[in-house]
PDB file of C-alpha atoms in Angstrom:
ATOM      1  CA  MET A   5     100.831 127.880  71.571  1.00 54.00           C
ATOM      2  CA  GLN A   6     101.122 131.065  73.577  1.00 52.00           C
ATOM      3  CA  CYS A   7      99.676 131.333  77.087  1.00 59.00           C
ATOM      4  CA  PRO A   8      98.668 134.631  78.663  1.00 47.00           C
ATOM      5  CA  ARG A   9     101.281 136.247  80.860  1.00 42.00           C
ATOM      6  CA  ARG A  10     100.536 136.509  84.545  1.00 41.00           C
ATOM      7  CA  ALA A  11     102.329 137.572  87.701  1.00 37.00           C
ATOM      8  CA  LEU A  12     105.385 135.420  88.329  1.00 37.00           C
ATOM      9  CA  GLU A  13     105.479 135.936  92.093  1.00 37.00           C
ATOM     10  CA  LEU A  14     104.133 132.428  92.682  1.00 37.00           C
ATOM     11  CA  MET A  15     103.740 130.683  96.012  1.00 38.00           C
ATOM     12  CA  LYS A  16     105.669 127.536  96.911  1.00 37.00           C
ATOM     13  CA  THR A  17     103.945 125.188  99.328  1.00 37.00           C
ATOM     14  CA  GLN A  18     106.553 122.478  99.431  1.00 38.00           C
ATOM     15  CA  SER A  19     109.330 123.003 101.944  1.00 36.00           C
ATOM     16  CA  SER A  20     112.426 120.896 102.413  1.00 38.00           C
ATOM     17  CA  GLU A  21     110.756 119.249 105.415  1.00 42.00           C
ATOM     18  CA  GLN A  22     107.737 118.298 103.305  1.00 38.00           C
ATOM     19  CA  ALA A  23     110.004 116.829 100.639  1.00 36.00           C
ATOM     20  CA  LYS A  24     111.673 114.747 103.349  1.00 40.00           C
ATOM     21  CA  ASP A  25     108.241 113.514 104.453  1.00 41.00           C
ATOM     22  CA  ILE A  26     107.538 112.181 100.970  1.00 38.00           C
ATOM     23  CA  MET A  27     110.907 110.501 100.630  1.00 37.00           C
ATOM     24  CA  THR A  28     111.047 108.907 104.073  1.00 37.00           C
ATOM     25  CA  THR A  29     107.612 107.316 103.746  1.00 40.00           C
ATOM     26  CA  SER A  30     108.686 105.631 100.508  1.00 43.00           C
ATOM     27  CA  GLN A  31     110.912 103.041 102.169  1.00 51.00           C
ATOM     28  CA  ASN A  32     108.332 100.257 101.828  1.00 73.00           C
ATOM     29  CA  SER A  33     106.875 101.216  98.443  1.00 90.00           C
ATOM     30  CA  PRO A  34     108.247 102.883  95.306  1.00 95.00           C
ATOM     31  CA  ILE A  35     107.565 106.554  94.648  1.00 97.00           C
ATOM     32  CA  VAL A  36     105.689 107.016  91.382  1.00 97.00           C
ATOM     33  CA  VAL A  37     105.247 110.660  90.388  1.00 98.00           C
ATOM     34  CA  GLY A  38     102.295 111.859  88.328  1.00 97.00           C
ATOM     35  CA  LEU A  39     103.698 115.056  86.818  1.00 98.00           C
ATOM     36  CA  GLY A  40     101.397 117.588  85.175  1.00 98.00           C
ATOM     37  CA  GLU A  41      97.760 118.588  85.358  1.00 96.00           C
ATOM     38  CA  ILE A  42      95.311 118.113  88.205  1.00 96.00           C
ATOM     39  CA  LEU A  43      91.792 119.447  87.842  1.00 95.00           C
ATOM     40  CA  TRP A  44      88.090 118.963  88.298  1.00 93.00           C
ATOM     41  CA  ASP A  45      86.251 116.947  85.654  1.00 85.00           C
ATOM     42  CA  VAL A  46      82.906 118.737  85.544  1.00 88.00           C
ATOM     43  CA  PHE A  47      80.163 116.329  84.441  1.00 81.00           C
ATOM     44  CA  PRO A  48      76.534 117.221  83.698  1.00 84.00           C
ATOM     45  CA  ASP A  49      75.470 116.125  87.177  1.00 85.00           C
ATOM     46  CA  GLU A  50      78.577 116.482  89.359  1.00 88.00           C
ATOM     47  CA  LYS A  51      82.298 117.213  89.435  1.00 89.00           C
ATOM     48  CA  ARG A  52      85.057 114.685  90.089  1.00 87.00           C
ATOM     49  CA  PRO A  53      88.839 114.993  90.570  1.00 90.00           C
ATOM     50  CA  GLY A  54      90.862 114.259  87.438  1.00 88.00           C
ATOM     51  CA  GLY A  55      93.837 115.040  85.241  1.00 92.00           C
ATOM     52  CA  ALA A  56      95.829 112.227  83.610  1.00 93.00           C
ATOM     53  CA  PRO A  57      99.028 112.350  85.757  1.00 93.00           C
ATOM     54  CA  ALA A  58      96.964 112.740  88.918  1.00 93.00           C
ATOM     55  CA  ASN A  59      94.811 109.767  87.892  1.00 94.00           C
ATOM     56  CA  VAL A  60      97.930 107.655  87.380  1.00 96.00           C
ATOM     57  CA  ALA A  61      99.329 108.560  90.809  1.00 96.00           C
ATOM     58  CA  PHE A  62      95.963 107.843  92.433  1.00 95.00           C
ATOM     59  CA  GLN A  63      95.709 104.386  90.865  1.00 96.00           C
ATOM     60  CA  VAL A  64      99.353 103.573  91.690  1.00 96.00           C
ATOM     61  CA  GLN A  65      98.504 104.354  95.319  1.00 94.00           C
ATOM     62  CA  GLN A  66      95.549 101.967  95.154  1.00 94.00           C
ATOM     63  CA  LEU A  67      97.804  99.302  93.630  1.00 96.00           C
ATOM     64  CA  GLY A  68     100.211  99.470  96.580  1.00 94.00           C
ATOM     65  CA  GLY A  69     102.804 101.960  95.384  1.00 94.00           C
ATOM     66  CA  GLN A  70     103.311 105.501  96.634  1.00 95.00           C
ATOM     67  CA  GLY A  71     101.596 107.843  94.213  1.00 95.00           C
ATOM     68  CA  VAL A  72     102.798 111.439  94.430  1.00 96.00           C
ATOM     69  CA  ILE A  73     101.069 114.168  92.438  1.00 97.00           C
ATOM     70  CA  VAL A  74     103.233 117.055  91.256  1.00 98.00           C
ATOM     71  CA  SER A  75     100.974 119.796  89.987  1.00 98.00           C
ATOM     72  CA  ARG A  76      99.629 123.262  90.762  1.00 98.00           C
ATOM     73  CA  ILE A  77      96.199 124.443  91.904  1.00 98.00           C
ATOM     74  CA  GLY A  78      94.681 127.777  92.837  1.00 98.00           C
ATOM     75  CA  THR A  79      94.233 129.185  96.301  1.00 98.00           C
ATOM     76  CA  ASP A  80      90.493 129.024  95.618  1.00 97.00           C
ATOM     77  CA  PRO A  81      87.823 126.806  97.227  1.00 97.00           C
ATOM     78  CA  SER A  82      88.110 124.353  94.321  1.00 96.00           C
ATOM     79  CA  GLY A  83      91.780 123.888  95.162  1.00 97.00           C
ATOM     80  CA  ASP A  84      90.963 123.357  98.839  1.00 97.00           C
ATOM     81  CA  GLU A  85      88.407 120.702  97.853  1.00 97.00           C
ATOM     82  CA  LEU A  86      90.950 118.882  95.697  1.00 95.00           C
ATOM     83  CA  LEU A  87      93.503 118.772  98.504  1.00 95.00           C
ATOM     84  CA  ALA A  88      90.915 117.536 100.972  1.00 96.00           C
ATOM     85  CA  PHE A  89      89.844 114.755  98.601  1.00 92.00           C
ATOM     86  CA  LEU A  90      93.404 113.586  97.904  1.00 92.00           C
ATOM     87  CA  GLU A  91      94.347 113.649 101.580  1.00 92.00           C
ATOM     88  CA  SER A  92      91.253 111.603 102.397  1.00 91.00           C
ATOM     89  CA  LYS A  93      92.588 108.940 100.019  1.00 86.00           C
ATOM     90  CA  GLY A  94      95.992 108.881 101.741  1.00 85.00           C
ATOM     91  CA  LEU A  95      97.862 110.650  98.951  1.00 88.00           C
ATOM     92  CA  GLN A  96     100.773 112.994  99.595  1.00 85.00           C
ATOM     93  CA  THR A  97      99.818 116.566  98.663  1.00 92.00           C
ATOM     94  CA  SER A  98     102.926 118.502  99.683  1.00 93.00           C
ATOM     95  CA  ALA A  99     104.250 118.455  96.097  1.00 97.00           C
ATOM     96  CA  ILE A 100     101.109 120.238  94.878  1.00 98.00           C
ATOM     97  CA  GLN A 101     101.849 123.934  94.518  1.00 98.00           C
ATOM     98  CA  ARG A 102      99.335 126.746  95.154  1.00 98.00           C
ATOM     99  CA  ASP A 103      98.957 129.660  92.745  1.00 98.00           C
ATOM    100  CA  PRO A 104      97.724 132.992  94.144  1.00 96.00           C
ATOM    101  CA  THR A 105      96.526 134.267  90.776  1.00 97.00           C
ATOM    102  CA  ALA A 106      95.335 131.489  88.483  1.00 98.00           C
ATOM    103  CA  PRO A 107      92.310 129.297  89.325  1.00 97.00           C
ATOM    104  CA  THR A 108      92.294 125.549  89.850  1.00 98.00           C
ATOM    105  CA  GLY A 109      91.999 123.685  86.552  1.00 97.00           C
ATOM    106  CA  ARG A 110      88.763 122.253  85.264  1.00 94.00           C
ATOM    107  CA  VAL A 111      87.511 120.274  82.283  1.00 90.00           C
ATOM    108  CA  THR A 112      83.876 120.163  81.216  1.00 89.00           C
ATOM    109  CA  VAL A 113      82.986 116.570  80.256  1.00 79.00           C
ATOM    110  CA  SER A 114      80.093 115.389  78.092  1.00 83.00           C
ATOM    111  CA  PHE A 115      79.393 112.073  76.345  1.00 82.00           C
ATOM    112  CA  ASN A 116      78.595 111.385  72.699  1.00 86.00           C
ATOM    113  CA  GLU A 117      76.213 108.768  71.304  1.00 85.00           C
ATOM    114  CA  GLN A 118      78.943 106.097  71.592  1.00 84.00           C
ATOM    115  CA  ASN A 119      79.367 106.922  75.304  1.00 78.00           C
ATOM    116  CA  GLN A 120      82.837 108.314  74.621  1.00 77.00           C
ATOM    117  CA  PRO A 121      83.862 111.398  76.620  1.00 71.00           C
ATOM    118  CA  GLU A 122      84.267 114.788  74.968  1.00 81.00           C
ATOM    119  CA  TYR A 123      86.160 117.546  76.753  1.00 79.00           C
ATOM    120  CA  VAL A 124      86.307 121.324  77.017  1.00 88.00           C
ATOM    121  CA  ILE A 125      89.697 121.996  78.594  1.00 94.00           C
ATOM    122  CA  HIS A 126      89.712 125.431  80.183  1.00 94.00           C
ATOM    123  CA  GLU A 127      92.794 127.621  79.808  1.00 95.00           C
ATOM    124  CA  GLY A 128      94.580 130.132  82.035  1.00 95.00           C
ATOM    125  CA  VAL A 129      94.657 127.755  85.005  1.00 97.00           C
ATOM    126  CA  ALA A 130      97.129 127.039  87.783  1.00 98.00           C
ATOM    127  CA  TRP A 131      98.823 123.948  86.359  1.00 97.00           C
ATOM    128  CA  ASP A 132      99.980 126.012  83.372  1.00 97.00           C
ATOM    129  CA  ASN A 133     102.308 127.758  85.880  1.00 97.00           C
ATOM    130  CA  LEU A 134     103.997 124.694  87.385  1.00 98.00           C
ATOM    131  CA  GLU A 135     107.396 125.610  88.896  1.00 98.00           C
ATOM    132  CA  PHE A 136     110.588 123.591  89.110  1.00 98.00           C
ATOM    133  CA  HIS A 137     112.622 124.155  92.297  1.00 97.00           C
ATOM    134  CA  ASP A 138     115.159 122.424  94.534  1.00 97.00           C
ATOM    135  CA  GLU A 139     112.590 120.521  96.598  1.00 97.00           C
ATOM    136  CA  LEU A 140     110.980 119.122  93.445  1.00 98.00           C
ATOM    137  CA  SER A 141     114.422 118.143  92.140  1.00 98.00           C
ATOM    138  CA  GLN A 142     115.072 116.197  95.362  1.00 97.00           C
ATOM    139  CA  LEU A 143     111.763 114.372  95.017  1.00 97.00           C
ATOM    140  CA  MET A 144     112.408 113.461  91.390  1.00 98.00           C
ATOM    141  CA  GLN A 145     115.787 111.977  92.283  1.00 98.00           C
ATOM    142  CA  LYS A 146     113.992 109.547  94.637  1.00 97.00           C
ATOM    143  CA  ALA A 147     111.266 108.543  92.184  1.00 98.00           C
ATOM    144  CA  LYS A 148     111.256 105.007  90.796  1.00 98.00           C
ATOM    145  CA  ALA A 149     108.893 106.083  88.024  1.00 98.00           C
ATOM    146  CA  VAL A 150     107.433 109.281  86.641  1.00 98.00           C
ATOM    147  CA  CYS A 151     104.495 109.662  84.290  1.00 98.00           C
ATOM    148  CA  PHE A 152     104.140 112.832  82.253  1.00 98.00           C
ATOM    149  CA  GLY A 153     102.102 113.801  79.192  1.00 98.00           C
ATOM    150  CA  THR A 154     101.575 116.372  76.469  1.00 98.00           C
ATOM    151  CA  LEU A 155      98.634 118.468  77.674  1.00 96.00           C
ATOM    152  CA  ALA A 156     100.423 119.937  80.712  1.00 97.00           C
ATOM    153  CA  GLN A 157     103.187 121.150  78.385  1.00 98.00           C
ATOM    154  CA  ARG A 158     100.874 123.502  76.470  1.00 97.00           C
ATOM    155  CA  CYS A 159     102.442 126.586  78.133  1.00 97.00           C
ATOM    156  CA  GLU A 160     106.133 127.386  78.078  1.00 97.00           C
ATOM    157  CA  LYS A 161     106.482 127.725  81.840  1.00 97.00           C
ATOM    158  CA  SER A 162     104.953 124.360  82.704  1.00 98.00           C
ATOM    159  CA  ARG A 163     106.642 122.705  79.712  1.00 98.00           C
ATOM    160  CA  THR A 164     110.057 123.865  80.883  1.00 98.00           C
ATOM    161  CA  SER A 165     109.361 122.785  84.472  1.00 98.00           C
ATOM    162  CA  ILE A 166     108.117 119.339  83.444  1.00 98.00           C
ATOM    163  CA  GLN A 167     111.140 118.673  81.259  1.00 98.00           C
ATOM    164  CA  GLN A 168     113.496 119.846  84.015  1.00 98.00           C
ATOM    165  CA  ALA A 169     111.766 117.549  86.490  1.00 98.00           C
ATOM    166  CA  VAL A 170     112.072 114.510  84.208  1.00 98.00           C
ATOM    167  CA  ARG A 171     115.762 115.254  83.633  1.00 98.00           C
ATOM    168  CA  ALA A 172     116.291 115.317  87.413  1.00 98.00           C
ATOM    169  CA  THR A 173     115.333 111.642  87.789  1.00 98.00           C
ATOM    170  CA  SER A 174     117.906 108.906  88.423  1.00 98.00           C
ATOM    171  CA  PRO A 175     119.223 106.778  85.529  1.00 97.00           C
ATOM    172  CA  ASP A 176     117.171 103.750  86.637  1.00 96.00           C
ATOM    173  CA  CYS A 177     113.877 105.654  86.883  1.00 98.00           C
ATOM    174  CA  LEU A 178     111.037 104.571  84.594  1.00 98.00           C
ATOM    175  CA  ARG A 179     110.319 107.749  82.632  1.00 98.00           C
ATOM    176  CA  VAL A 180     106.880 107.099  81.156  1.00 98.00           C
ATOM    177  CA  TYR A 181     105.592 109.464  78.486  1.00 98.00           C
ATOM    178  CA  ASP A 182     101.841 108.975  78.153  1.00 97.00           C
ATOM    179  CA  VAL A 183     101.303 110.925  74.933  1.00 97.00           C
ATOM    180  CA  ASN A 184      97.652 111.637  75.782  1.00 93.00           C
ATOM    181  CA  ILE A 185      96.943 114.207  73.046  1.00 94.00           C
ATOM    182  CA  ARG A 186      93.926 116.380  73.721  1.00 90.00           C
ATOM    183  CA  GLN A 187      92.405 118.513  70.961  1.00 91.00           C
ATOM    184  CA  ASP A 188      95.035 120.861  69.483  1.00 94.00           C
ATOM    185  CA  TYR A 189      97.121 121.158  72.659  1.00 95.00           C
ATOM    186  CA  TYR A 190     100.309 119.781  71.131  1.00 96.00           C
ATOM    187  CA  GLU A 191     103.203 120.607  68.850  1.00 97.00           C
ATOM    188  CA  ILE A 192     105.534 118.057  67.296  1.00 97.00           C
ATOM    189  CA  ALA A 193     108.551 119.760  68.909  1.00 97.00           C
ATOM    190  CA  TRP A 194     107.126 119.107  72.413  1.00 96.00           C
ATOM    191  CA  ILE A 195     106.384 115.502  71.504  1.00 98.00           C
ATOM    192  CA  GLU A 196     109.870 114.858  70.136  1.00 98.00           C
ATOM    193  CA  ALA A 197     111.465 116.456  73.199  1.00 98.00           C
ATOM    194  CA  SER A 198     109.336 114.229  75.437  1.00 98.00           C
ATOM    195  CA  LEU A 199     110.218 111.113  73.434  1.00 98.00           C
ATOM    196  CA  LYS A 200     113.900 111.904  73.947  1.00 98.00           C
ATOM    197  CA  LEU A 201     113.387 112.216  77.715  1.00 98.00           C
ATOM    198  CA  ALA A 202     111.386 109.013  78.124  1.00 98.00           C
ATOM    199  CA  ASN A 203     112.301 105.344  78.171  1.00 98.00           C
ATOM    200  CA  ILE A 204     108.705 104.058  78.020  1.00 98.00           C
ATOM    201  CA  ILE A 205     106.014 105.402  75.682  1.00 98.00           C
ATOM    202  CA  LYS A 206     102.295 104.735  75.998  1.00 98.00           C
ATOM    203  CA  LEU A 207      99.757 105.949  73.453  1.00 97.00           C
ATOM    204  CA  ASN A 208      96.517 104.800  71.850  1.00 97.00           C
ATOM    205  CA  ASP A 209      95.767 103.634  68.321  1.00 97.00           C
ATOM    206  CA  GLU A 210      94.330 107.003  67.248  1.00 96.00           C
ATOM    207  CA  GLU A 211      97.463 108.779  68.437  1.00 97.00           C
ATOM    208  CA  VAL A 212      99.581 106.405  66.351  1.00 98.00           C
ATOM    209  CA  GLU A 213      97.627 107.417  63.240  1.00 97.00           C
ATOM    210  CA  LEU A 214      98.096 111.099  64.105  1.00 97.00           C
ATOM    211  CA  LEU A 215     101.783 110.953  65.006  1.00 97.00           C
ATOM    212  CA  ALA A 216     103.156 108.521  62.418  1.00 98.00           C
ATOM    213  CA  PRO A 217     103.231 111.038  59.526  1.00 97.00           C
ATOM    214  CA  LEU A 218     104.399 113.861  61.803  1.00 96.00           C
ATOM    215  CA  LEU A 219     107.328 111.755  63.036  1.00 97.00           C
ATOM    216  CA  GLY A 220     108.046 110.294  59.605  1.00 96.00           C
ATOM    217  CA  VAL A 221     107.516 106.674  60.696  1.00 97.00           C
ATOM    218  CA  PRO A 222     105.165 103.887  59.490  1.00 97.00           C
ATOM    219  CA  SER A 223     101.615 103.751  60.892  1.00 96.00           C
ATOM    220  CA  ASP A 224     101.606  99.943  61.150  1.00 97.00           C
ATOM    221  CA  PHE A 225     101.631  99.354  64.898  1.00 97.00           C
ATOM    222  CA  GLN A 226     104.605  97.006  65.048  1.00 97.00           C
ATOM    223  CA  ALA A 227     106.667  98.998  62.554  1.00 97.00           C
ATOM    224  CA  PHE A 228     105.742 102.244  64.352  1.00 98.00           C
ATOM    225  CA  SER A 229     106.882 100.819  67.689  1.00 98.00           C
ATOM    226  CA  LYS A 230     110.157  99.410  66.386  1.00 97.00           C
ATOM    227  CA  GLU A 231     110.966 102.656  64.584  1.00 97.00           C
ATOM    228  CA  LEU A 232     110.378 104.729  67.722  1.00 98.00           C
ATOM    229  CA  ILE A 233     112.451 102.349  69.834  1.00 98.00           C
ATOM    230  CA  GLN A 234     115.393 102.716  67.482  1.00 97.00           C
ATOM    231  CA  LYS A 235     114.993 106.426  66.818  1.00 97.00           C
ATOM    232  CA  PHE A 236     114.595 107.493  70.465  1.00 97.00           C
ATOM    233  CA  ASP A 237     116.429 104.648  72.262  1.00 97.00           C
ATOM    234  CA  LEU A 238     113.316 103.492  74.125  1.00 98.00           C
ATOM    235  CA  ASN A 239     112.884 100.407  76.294  1.00 98.00           C
ATOM    236  CA  LEU A 240     109.180  99.918  75.633  1.00 98.00           C
ATOM    237  CA  VAL A 241     106.365 101.202  73.434  1.00 98.00           C
ATOM    238  CA  CYS A 242     102.812 100.348  74.457  1.00 98.00           C
ATOM    239  CA  ILE A 243      99.869 100.958  72.101  1.00 98.00           C
ATOM    240  CA  THR A 244      96.387 100.631  73.611  1.00 97.00           C
ATOM    241  CA  ARG A 245      93.430  99.691  71.407  1.00 94.00           C
ATOM    242  CA  GLY A 246      90.413  99.958  73.681  1.00 87.00           C
ATOM    243  CA  ALA A 247      88.393  96.740  73.752  1.00 87.00           C
ATOM    244  CA  ASN A 248      90.968  95.134  71.444  1.00 92.00           C
ATOM    245  CA  GLY A 249      93.676  95.135  74.115  1.00 94.00           C
ATOM    246  CA  CYS A 250      97.209  96.391  73.655  1.00 97.00           C
ATOM    247  CA  LEU A 251     100.453  95.833  71.779  1.00 98.00           C
ATOM    248  CA  LEU A 252     103.741  96.037  73.710  1.00 98.00           C
ATOM    249  CA  SER A 253     107.113  96.191  71.993  1.00 98.00           C
ATOM    250  CA  SER A 254     110.579  96.178  73.549  1.00 97.00           C
ATOM    251  CA  GLN A 255     113.930  96.170  71.799  1.00 94.00           C
ATOM    252  CA  ASP A 256     113.760  92.397  71.280  1.00 94.00           C
ATOM    253  CA  GLU A 257     110.118  91.338  71.769  1.00 96.00           C
ATOM    254  CA  THR A 258     106.560  92.199  70.713  1.00 97.00           C
ATOM    255  CA  VAL A 259     103.431  90.840  72.376  1.00 98.00           C
ATOM    256  CA  ASP A 260      99.790  91.263  71.398  1.00 97.00           C
ATOM    257  CA  VAL A 261      97.494  91.134  74.443  1.00 96.00           C
ATOM    258  CA  ALA A 262      93.742  90.667  74.036  1.00 94.00           C
ATOM    259  CA  GLY A 263      91.317  93.026  75.744  1.00 87.00           C
ATOM    260  CA  GLU A 264      89.143  92.388  78.784  1.00 80.00           C
ATOM    261  CA  GLN A 265      85.400  91.809  78.412  1.00 82.00           C
ATOM    262  CA  ILE A 266      83.719  94.407  80.648  1.00 84.00           C
ATOM    263  CA  GLN A 267      80.495  96.334  81.093  1.00 85.00           C
ATOM    264  CA  VAL A 268      81.571  99.932  80.522  1.00 84.00           C
ATOM    265  CA  ALA A 269      80.204 102.605  82.860  1.00 84.00           C
ATOM    266  CA  ASP A 270      82.388 105.337  81.379  1.00 76.00           C
ATOM    267  CA  THR A 271      85.922 105.399  79.994  1.00 81.00           C
ATOM    268  CA  VAL A 272      87.125 108.544  81.790  1.00 78.00           C
ATOM    269  CA  GLY A 273      90.440 107.692  83.440  1.00 86.00           C
ATOM    270  CA  ALA A 274      90.565 104.109  82.145  1.00 91.00           C
ATOM    271  CA  GLY A 275      93.655 104.795  80.053  1.00 93.00           C
ATOM    272  CA  ASP A 276      95.374 106.384  83.039  1.00 95.00           C
ATOM    273  CA  ALA A 277      94.534 103.342  85.160  1.00 95.00           C
ATOM    274  CA  PHE A 278      96.064 101.181  82.419  1.00 96.00           C
ATOM    275  CA  THR A 279      99.219 103.287  82.636  1.00 97.00           C
ATOM    276  CA  ALA A 280      99.340 102.844  86.412  1.00 97.00           C
ATOM    277  CA  GLY A 281      99.018  99.077  86.007  1.00 97.00           C
ATOM    278  CA  LEU A 282     101.770  99.050  83.399  1.00 98.00           C
ATOM    279  CA  ILE A 283     104.115 101.060  85.649  1.00 98.00           C
ATOM    280  CA  VAL A 284     103.494  98.892  88.715  1.00 97.00           C
ATOM    281  CA  SER A 285     104.024  95.652  86.800  1.00 97.00           C
ATOM    282  CA  GLN A 286     107.184  96.932  85.122  1.00 97.00           C
ATOM    283  CA  LEU A 287     108.594  98.044  88.486  1.00 97.00           C
ATOM    284  CA  GLN A 288     107.996  94.492  89.648  1.00 96.00           C
ATOM    285  CA  GLY A 289     110.005  93.152  86.710  1.00 96.00           C
ATOM    286  CA  LYS A 290     107.071  91.399  85.018  1.00 97.00           C
ATOM    287  CA  THR A 291     107.231  90.187  81.420  1.00 97.00           C
ATOM    288  CA  LEU A 292     105.658  92.217  78.635  1.00 97.00           C
ATOM    289  CA  LYS A 293     102.738  89.788  78.361  1.00 96.00           C
ATOM    290  CA  VAL A 294     102.025  89.803  82.091  1.00 97.00           C
ATOM    291  CA  SER A 295     102.365  93.592  82.218  1.00 97.00           C
ATOM    292  CA  GLY A 296      99.905  93.987  79.350  1.00 97.00           C
ATOM    293  CA  GLN A 297      97.401  91.601  80.917  1.00 96.00           C
ATOM    294  CA  PHE A 298      97.618  93.288  84.307  1.00 96.00           C
ATOM    295  CA  ALA A 299      97.308  96.792  82.832  1.00 96.00           C
ATOM    296  CA  ASN A 300      94.282  95.688  80.798  1.00 95.00           C
ATOM    297  CA  LYS A 301      92.603  94.365  83.948  1.00 94.00           C
ATOM    298  CA  VAL A 302      93.247  97.562  85.903  1.00 95.00           C
ATOM    299  CA  GLY A 303      92.011  99.770  83.059  1.00 94.00           C
ATOM    300  CA  GLY A 304      88.952  97.590  82.554  1.00 92.00           C
ATOM    301  CA  ILE A 305      87.989  97.676  86.208  1.00 93.00           C
ATOM    302  CA  VAL A 306      88.130 101.484  86.247  1.00 92.00           C
ATOM    303  CA  ALA A 307      86.098 101.667  83.011  1.00 90.00           C
ATOM    304  CA  SER A 308      83.391  99.579  84.684  1.00 91.00           C
ATOM    305  CA  HIS A 309      82.977 102.317  87.320  1.00 90.00           C
ATOM    306  CA  HIS A 310      82.027 105.970  87.015  1.00 84.00           C
ATOM    307  CA  GLY A 311      84.717 108.663  87.153  1.00 76.00           C
ATOM    308  CA  ALA A 312      88.496 108.647  86.939  1.00 79.00           C
ATOM    309  CA  MET A 313      89.196 107.991  90.636  1.00 86.00           C
ATOM    310  CA  PRO A 314      86.770 105.355  91.953  1.00 87.00           C
ATOM    311  CA  GLU A 315      87.619 103.722  95.273  1.00 88.00           C
ATOM    312  CA  LEU A 316      88.956 100.300  94.198  1.00 90.00           C
ATOM    313  CA  LYS A 317      91.799  99.465  96.563  1.00 88.00           C
ATOM    314  CA  ASP A 318      90.092  96.304  97.842  1.00 88.00           C
ATOM    315  CA  VAL A 319      89.289  95.174  94.303  1.00 90.00           C
ATOM    316  CA  PHE A 320      92.871  95.653  93.136  1.00 91.00           C
ATOM    317  CA  ALA A 321      94.179  93.746  96.152  1.00 89.00           C
ATOM    318  CA  ASN A 322      92.582  90.613  94.705  1.00 86.00           C
ATOM    319  CA  LEU A 323      94.172  90.853  91.252  1.00 87.00           C
TER     320      LEU A 323
END
């Protein structure tokens, strides 16, 4: 996919001092980087902050970690609003770049008859221009986990920057590739490159059906997971199945975890909350079964509220 060319004289907002601020405040909690898109989810009646990596970082912060969003927004009022919202939630924003040309990202969200979200993902936005630089490299070296996806790699510039950032992490960093395919914003070459960079993969059952023939592996969930683990030297593959829970496979174990019974408000951001729960539990050294159960609970709680970033810190504290 080709993205329109734009001026490359792009502004950097993160200085070395700001990078130090992020790293020094991480002494009591692990840095978990959400790397990729941040945007406004524009609903029929309102707009809410979103973007899968940003959602993950937000929920990690609520779960007691240090969520850091690495993305790019415009110098427009929408960008100012996003920063103000994130800062009000105690999130670090100094790793969010500002673009003087491209606007802040947005996604128009509607719901079908099954209450599932449908998206119009607008192009030519700031996060397509994400830059990799020395300050970002320093941050990535300090990260205990990073979550990145496919959508933010739709343009060559951001794709290159994201892959450079993941490569800059330490050997013991959890490099979580949340496949998160949206519409036709993917190519198998990007997916394979991301699989090679990651040590944990998270995807849903529909993405398994899509990717299995493209990767030349079986579509049976267990066989798919084991094949990917061997082919890409992964530590963990997690397949989510909505209300039916999740399947987690490591190099020597597979567990099937039942879903949580919840009253769904909307499912926007629920998968990202699941990912945050999985990351936090894995950083704590939990077993696959416990990790799956905890991630299910976190995802279910978010699905029982409206929007991708509901205020749930007190609720999570009681899990």
